[in-house]
């Protein structure tokens, strides 16, 4: 079974099965796979099954169709090829999609790598506000409540001591 895996945006990671001989992709409701994005044309491109092979064809889209970063009009598809329709990108995969016949394989990025900047000497790197340690306000409130309670107890002690000494 051949399918498309979305590689960016809100639908990232979702799979869509390629059914039938032709799968049309675009923004209009009549397409087989509707991409609701302004950079995608009404009928943007199509994937055509020709025997055991798959063909990607641009259908005169405004922003073009790219295959592995290269703008195309029509091109043969291989497993793990990255297709871009406007700003949307997806990968073709599945057991019945032919593997590339090229001897050199192309690495497909599937993970995110965070590279920390090099820090030399006394230079300080300010972390992103999203990664700063959260201050635990509960300890502060417990301390304030405990001190307030202690102050009330001390005041009550001296008040009672004064009242008892005034009675004698």
mmCIF file of C-alpha atoms in Angstrom:
data_model
loop_
_atom_site.group_PDB
_atom_site.id
_atom_site.type_symbol
_atom_site.label_atom_id
_atom_site.label_comp_id
_atom_site.label_asym_id
_atom_site.label_seq_id
_atom_site.Cartn_x
_atom_site.Cartn_y
_atom_site.Cartn_z
ATOM 1 C CA UNK A 1 0.000 0.000 0.000
ATOM 2 C CA UNK A 2 1.304 3.451 -0.925
ATOM 3 C CA UNK A 3 0.693 6.409 1.331
ATOM 4 C CA UNK A 4 1.696 10.011 1.979
ATOM 5 C CA UNK A 5 3.105 11.134 5.347
ATOM 6 C CA UNK A 6 2.803 14.845 6.168
ATOM 7 C CA UNK A 7 6.219 16.236 7.203
ATOM 8 C CA UNK A 8 5.258 19.757 8.408
ATOM 9 C CA UNK A 9 2.400 21.891 9.685
ATOM 10 C CA UNK A 10 -0.635 21.038 11.780
ATOM 11 C CA UNK A 11 -1.090 17.586 10.182
ATOM 12 C CA UNK A 12 2.561 16.529 10.679
ATOM 13 C CA UNK A 13 2.904 12.767 11.027
ATOM 14 C CA UNK A 14 -0.515 11.901 9.608
ATOM 15 C CA UNK A 15 -0.729 9.268 6.856
ATOM 16 C CA UNK A 16 -3.023 9.394 3.839
ATOM 17 C CA UNK A 17 -3.471 6.334 1.650
ATOM 18 C CA UNK A 18 -2.991 6.680 -2.116
ATOM 19 C CA UNK A 19 -5.978 4.924 -3.663
ATOM 20 C CA UNK A 20 -6.852 4.400 -7.295
ATOM 21 C CA UNK A 21 -4.832 5.309 -10.388
ATOM 22 C CA UNK A 22 -4.749 9.079 -9.830
ATOM 23 C CA UNK A 23 -4.647 11.055 -6.583
ATOM 24 C CA UNK A 24 -5.223 14.786 -7.020
ATOM 25 C CA UNK A 25 -3.915 17.188 -4.399
ATOM 26 C CA UNK A 26 -5.087 20.774 -3.974
ATOM 27 C CA UNK A 27 -7.069 23.327 -1.992
ATOM 28 C CA UNK A 28 -10.468 22.756 -3.667
ATOM 29 C CA UNK A 29 -13.007 20.338 -2.228
ATOM 30 C CA UNK A 30 -13.089 18.149 -5.373
ATOM 31 C CA UNK A 31 -9.522 16.876 -4.892
ATOM 32 C CA UNK A 32 -8.713 13.440 -3.473
ATOM 33 C CA UNK A 33 -6.544 15.063 -0.803
ATOM 34 C CA UNK A 34 -7.501 18.608 0.228
ATOM 35 C CA UNK A 35 -4.784 20.857 1.690
ATOM 36 C CA UNK A 36 -6.328 23.950 3.245
ATOM 37 C CA UNK A 37 -3.312 26.243 2.830
ATOM 38 C CA UNK A 38 -3.057 29.548 0.942
ATOM 39 C CA UNK A 39 0.194 28.507 -0.781
ATOM 40 C CA UNK A 40 -1.517 25.480 -2.376
ATOM 41 C CA UNK A 41 -3.378 25.985 -5.677
ATOM 42 C CA UNK A 42 -6.972 24.858 -6.206
ATOM 43 C CA UNK A 43 -5.782 21.760 -8.072
ATOM 44 C CA UNK A 44 -2.050 21.730 -7.379
ATOM 45 C CA UNK A 45 -0.593 18.389 -8.437
ATOM 46 C CA UNK A 46 -1.385 14.723 -8.880
ATOM 47 C CA UNK A 47 0.213 11.358 -8.190
ATOM 48 C CA UNK A 48 -0.425 8.838 -10.948
ATOM 49 C CA UNK A 49 0.123 5.090 -10.595
ATOM 50 C CA UNK A 50 1.500 3.604 -13.819
ATOM 51 C CA UNK A 51 1.919 -0.132 -13.292
ATOM 52 C CA UNK A 52 4.393 -0.577 -10.432
ATOM 53 C CA UNK A 53 5.667 3.026 -10.704
ATOM 54 C CA UNK A 54 4.355 6.363 -9.447
ATOM 55 C CA UNK A 55 4.545 9.688 -11.282
ATOM 56 C CA UNK A 56 4.239 13.178 -9.755
ATOM 57 C CA UNK A 57 2.788 15.837 -12.067
ATOM 58 C CA UNK A 58 2.354 19.579 -11.440
ATOM 59 C CA UNK A 59 -1.028 20.811 -12.699
ATOM 60 C CA UNK A 60 -0.049 24.413 -13.476
ATOM 61 C CA UNK A 61 0.111 25.478 -9.838
ATOM 62 C CA UNK A 62 1.003 29.055 -8.935
ATOM 63 C CA UNK A 63 3.730 28.238 -6.389
ATOM 64 C CA UNK A 64 4.997 25.128 -8.126
ATOM 65 C CA UNK A 65 5.544 21.523 -7.111
ATOM 66 C CA UNK A 66 8.929 20.401 -5.820
ATOM 67 C CA UNK A 67 10.410 16.950 -5.532
ATOM 68 C CA UNK A 68 13.307 16.698 -3.063
ATOM 69 C CA UNK A 69 13.772 20.470 -3.328
ATOM 70 C CA UNK A 70 13.802 20.637 -7.169
ATOM 71 C CA UNK A 71 10.898 22.271 -9.019
ATOM 72 C CA UNK A 72 9.336 19.782 -11.434
ATOM 73 C CA UNK A 73 6.617 19.543 -14.038
ATOM 74 C CA UNK A 74 6.579 15.756 -14.071
ATOM 75 C CA UNK A 75 8.846 13.240 -12.363
ATOM 76 C CA UNK A 76 9.016 9.602 -11.267
ATOM 77 C CA UNK A 77 8.554 9.019 -7.533
ATOM 78 C CA UNK A 78 10.625 6.791 -5.263
ATOM 79 C CA UNK A 79 10.063 5.712 -1.671
ATOM 80 C CA UNK A 80 10.915 8.482 0.860
ATOM 81 C CA UNK A 81 10.858 11.259 -1.757
ATOM 82 C CA UNK A 82 9.800 14.625 -0.291
ATOM 83 C CA UNK A 83 7.042 16.391 -2.245
ATOM 84 C CA UNK A 84 6.315 20.085 -1.657
ATOM 85 C CA UNK A 85 3.095 21.740 -2.786
ATOM 86 C CA UNK A 86 3.539 25.429 -2.009
ATOM 87 C CA UNK A 87 4.660 25.579 1.642
ATOM 88 C CA UNK A 88 3.242 22.140 2.505
ATOM 89 C CA UNK A 89 5.504 19.091 2.349
ATOM 90 C CA UNK A 90 4.916 15.373 2.564
ATOM 91 C CA UNK A 91 6.784 12.136 1.915
ATOM 92 C CA UNK A 92 5.683 9.202 -0.214
ATOM 93 C CA UNK A 93 6.176 5.800 1.365
ATOM 94 C CA UNK A 94 4.818 2.273 1.321
ATOM 95 C CA UNK A 95 5.802 -1.227 0.254
ATOM 96 C CA UNK A 96 4.539 -0.845 -3.310
ATOM 97 C CA UNK A 97 6.404 2.448 -3.917
ATOM 98 C CA UNK A 98 9.697 1.601 -5.681
ATOM 99 C CA UNK A 99 12.942 2.325 -3.863
ATOM 100 C CA UNK A 100 15.440 4.649 -5.511
ATOM 101 C CA UNK A 101 17.659 2.985 -8.101
ATOM 102 C CA UNK A 102 20.449 5.511 -7.497
ATOM 103 C CA UNK A 103 23.491 4.095 -5.740
ATOM 104 C CA UNK A 104 23.787 7.178 -3.527
ATOM 105 C CA UNK A 105 21.025 7.419 -0.945
ATOM 106 C CA UNK A 106 19.687 10.705 0.299
ATOM 107 C CA UNK A 107 19.264 11.101 4.045
ATOM 108 C CA UNK A 108 15.783 12.194 5.035
ATOM 109 C CA UNK A 109 15.731 14.243 8.243
ATOM 110 C CA UNK A 110 13.334 12.628 10.701
ATOM 111 C CA UNK A 111 14.608 14.069 13.983
ATOM 112 C CA UNK A 112 15.332 17.506 15.342
ATOM 113 C CA UNK A 113 18.854 18.188 16.592
ATOM 114 C CA UNK A 114 19.449 21.048 19.010
ATOM 115 C CA UNK A 115 22.989 22.397 18.831
ATOM 116 C CA UNK A 116 24.163 24.343 21.863
ATOM 117 C CA UNK A 117 26.335 27.397 21.136
ATOM 118 C CA UNK A 118 30.002 27.197 22.099
ATOM 119 C CA UNK A 119 30.677 29.121 25.309
ATOM 120 C CA UNK A 120 34.206 30.336 25.944
ATOM 121 C CA UNK A 121 35.619 32.096 29.003
ATOM 122 C CA UNK A 122 33.085 33.808 31.231
ATOM 123 C CA UNK A 123 30.484 34.260 28.486
ATOM 124 C CA UNK A 124 26.984 33.479 29.651
ATOM 125 C CA UNK A 125 24.298 32.078 27.365
ATOM 126 C CA UNK A 126 20.800 33.284 28.157
ATOM 127 C CA UNK A 127 18.357 30.413 27.747
ATOM 128 C CA UNK A 128 15.145 30.828 25.839
ATOM 129 C CA UNK A 129 12.259 31.999 28.073
ATOM 130 C CA UNK A 130 10.528 28.707 27.241
ATOM 131 C CA UNK A 131 13.337 26.716 28.880
ATOM 132 C CA UNK A 132 13.935 28.739 32.045
ATOM 133 C CA UNK A 133 13.397 27.110 35.417
ATOM 134 C CA UNK A 134 9.965 27.818 36.785
ATOM 135 C CA UNK A 135 9.910 29.481 40.214
ATOM 136 C CA UNK A 136 7.949 27.467 42.753
ATOM 137 C CA UNK A 137 5.713 30.034 44.498
ATOM 138 C CA UNK A 138 4.219 27.406 46.814
ATOM 139 C CA UNK A 139 7.278 27.487 49.100
ATOM 140 C CA UNK A 140 7.055 31.271 49.332
ATOM 141 C CA UNK A 141 3.363 31.151 50.300
ATOM 142 C CA UNK A 142 3.948 28.422 52.900
ATOM 143 C CA UNK A 143 6.702 30.540 54.468
ATOM 144 C CA UNK A 144 4.475 33.661 54.544
ATOM 145 C CA UNK A 145 1.584 31.737 56.109
ATOM 146 C CA UNK A 146 3.867 30.120 58.714
ATOM 147 C CA UNK A 147 5.395 33.472 59.696
ATOM 148 C CA UNK A 148 1.950 35.072 59.919
ATOM 149 C CA UNK A 149 0.739 32.235 62.159
ATOM 150 C CA UNK A 150 3.818 32.564 64.349
ATOM 151 C CA UNK A 151 3.250 36.334 64.668
ATOM 152 C CA UNK A 152 -0.377 35.711 65.705
ATOM 153 C CA UNK A 153 0.742 33.169 68.339
ATOM 154 C CA UNK A 154 3.366 35.545 69.762
ATOM 155 C CA UNK A 155 0.829 38.404 69.843
ATOM 156 C CA UNK A 156 -1.741 36.147 71.569
ATOM 157 C CA UNK A 157 0.877 35.025 74.132
ATOM 158 C CA UNK A 158 1.816 38.594 75.058
ATOM 159 C CA UNK A 159 -1.847 39.657 75.094
ATOM 160 C CA UNK A 160 -2.783 36.820 77.456
ATOM 161 C CA UNK A 161 0.281 37.492 79.651
ATOM 162 C CA UNK A 162 -0.699 41.172 79.878
ATOM 163 C CA UNK A 163 -4.340 40.300 80.691
ATOM 164 C CA UNK A 164 -3.316 37.790 83.374
ATOM 165 C CA UNK A 165 -0.871 40.239 84.966
ATOM 166 C CA UNK A 166 -3.551 43.005 84.951
ATOM 167 C CA UNK A 167 -5.981 40.740 86.817
ATOM 168 C CA UNK A 168 -3.498 40.165 89.726
#
